[in-house]
């Protein structure tokens, strides 16, 4: 539920197409504001389906988000040393 977004603590990239006619940019902004560790990326000239319309740009943004998350919270080994 949208009112529980503040409980999601995982790094989150909210991706929105600037030409999305189905979901208003205001909703993407609101989601990003409610998610504590979110960033909003608006893909210029892209509509509702960035994975089809701009797959390389979307993949690049996902990779940057993954690298940022790994840098901010590197995994630590577990088990006996």
Short mmCIF file of C-alpha atoms in Angstrom, two decimals:
data_model
loop_
_atom_site.label_atom_id
_atom_site.label_comp_id
_atom_site.label_asym_id
_atom_site.label_seq_id
_atom_site.Cartn_x
_atom_site.Cartn_y
_atom_site.Cartn_z
CA UNK A 1 0.00 0.00 0.00
CA UNK A 2 1.33 3.49 -0.80
CA UNK A 3 1.03 4.57 2.82
CA UNK A 4 3.59 1.91 3.80
CA UNK A 5 6.30 2.92 1.33
CA UNK A 6 8.30 4.49 4.16
CA UNK A 7 8.86 0.95 5.47
CA UNK A 8 10.85 -0.12 2.39
CA UNK A 9 14.47 0.31 3.42
CA UNK A 10 16.12 -1.20 0.35
CA UNK A 11 17.82 1.15 -2.11
CA UNK A 12 15.21 1.91 -4.76
CA UNK A 13 15.39 3.53 -8.18
CA UNK A 14 12.03 4.93 -9.27
CA UNK A 15 12.15 5.16 -13.07
CA UNK A 16 9.60 7.18 -14.98
CA UNK A 17 9.27 8.08 -18.65
CA UNK A 18 8.72 11.77 -19.36
CA UNK A 19 6.11 10.83 -21.97
CA UNK A 20 4.24 8.29 -19.81
CA UNK A 21 0.54 8.89 -20.46
CA UNK A 22 -0.69 6.25 -17.99
CA UNK A 23 1.07 7.22 -14.77
CA UNK A 24 1.55 10.91 -13.95
CA UNK A 25 5.05 12.05 -13.03
CA UNK A 26 3.59 13.40 -9.80
CA UNK A 27 2.88 9.82 -8.65
CA UNK A 28 6.46 8.75 -9.36
CA UNK A 29 7.73 11.78 -7.45
CA UNK A 30 5.41 11.01 -4.54
CA UNK A 31 6.62 7.40 -4.42
CA UNK A 32 10.27 8.48 -4.48
CA UNK A 33 9.63 10.97 -1.69
CA UNK A 34 8.01 8.30 0.51
CA UNK A 35 10.71 5.69 -0.04
CA UNK A 36 13.54 6.50 2.39
CA UNK A 37 16.37 5.38 0.09
CA UNK A 38 14.89 6.18 -3.31
CA UNK A 39 16.10 8.18 -6.25
CA UNK A 40 13.87 9.31 -9.07
CA UNK A 41 15.10 8.96 -12.64
CA UNK A 42 13.05 10.50 -15.43
CA UNK A 43 13.90 9.14 -18.86
CA UNK A 44 13.41 11.94 -21.39
CA UNK A 45 11.19 11.11 -24.34
CA UNK A 46 10.25 7.69 -22.97
CA UNK A 47 6.69 6.54 -22.33
CA UNK A 48 5.17 3.93 -20.03
CA UNK A 49 7.41 1.00 -21.06
CA UNK A 50 11.07 1.99 -20.71
CA UNK A 51 12.21 -1.65 -20.93
CA UNK A 52 10.91 -1.67 -24.53
CA UNK A 53 11.38 1.97 -25.51
CA UNK A 54 14.84 2.61 -24.03
CA UNK A 55 16.29 -0.71 -22.85
CA UNK A 56 19.93 0.41 -22.94
CA UNK A 57 19.26 3.62 -21.05
CA UNK A 58 17.18 1.74 -18.49
CA UNK A 59 19.86 -0.94 -18.09
CA UNK A 60 22.50 1.75 -17.59
CA UNK A 61 20.39 3.41 -14.87
CA UNK A 62 19.84 0.06 -13.15
CA UNK A 63 23.59 -0.63 -13.24
CA UNK A 64 24.37 2.77 -11.71
CA UNK A 65 21.78 2.15 -8.99
CA UNK A 66 23.27 -1.28 -8.24
CA UNK A 67 26.79 0.13 -8.04
CA UNK A 68 25.64 2.94 -5.77
CA UNK A 69 23.85 0.48 -3.49
CA UNK A 70 26.90 -1.80 -3.35
CA UNK A 71 29.14 1.17 -2.55
CA UNK A 72 26.80 2.48 0.15
CA UNK A 73 26.28 -0.94 1.75
CA UNK A 74 28.97 -3.43 0.73
CA UNK A 75 28.22 -7.02 1.58
CA UNK A 76 30.13 -8.44 4.47
CA UNK A 77 31.37 -12.01 4.68
CA UNK A 78 29.57 -14.28 7.09
CA UNK A 79 30.68 -17.40 8.87
CA UNK A 80 33.72 -18.22 10.92
CA UNK A 81 36.97 -16.44 10.20
#
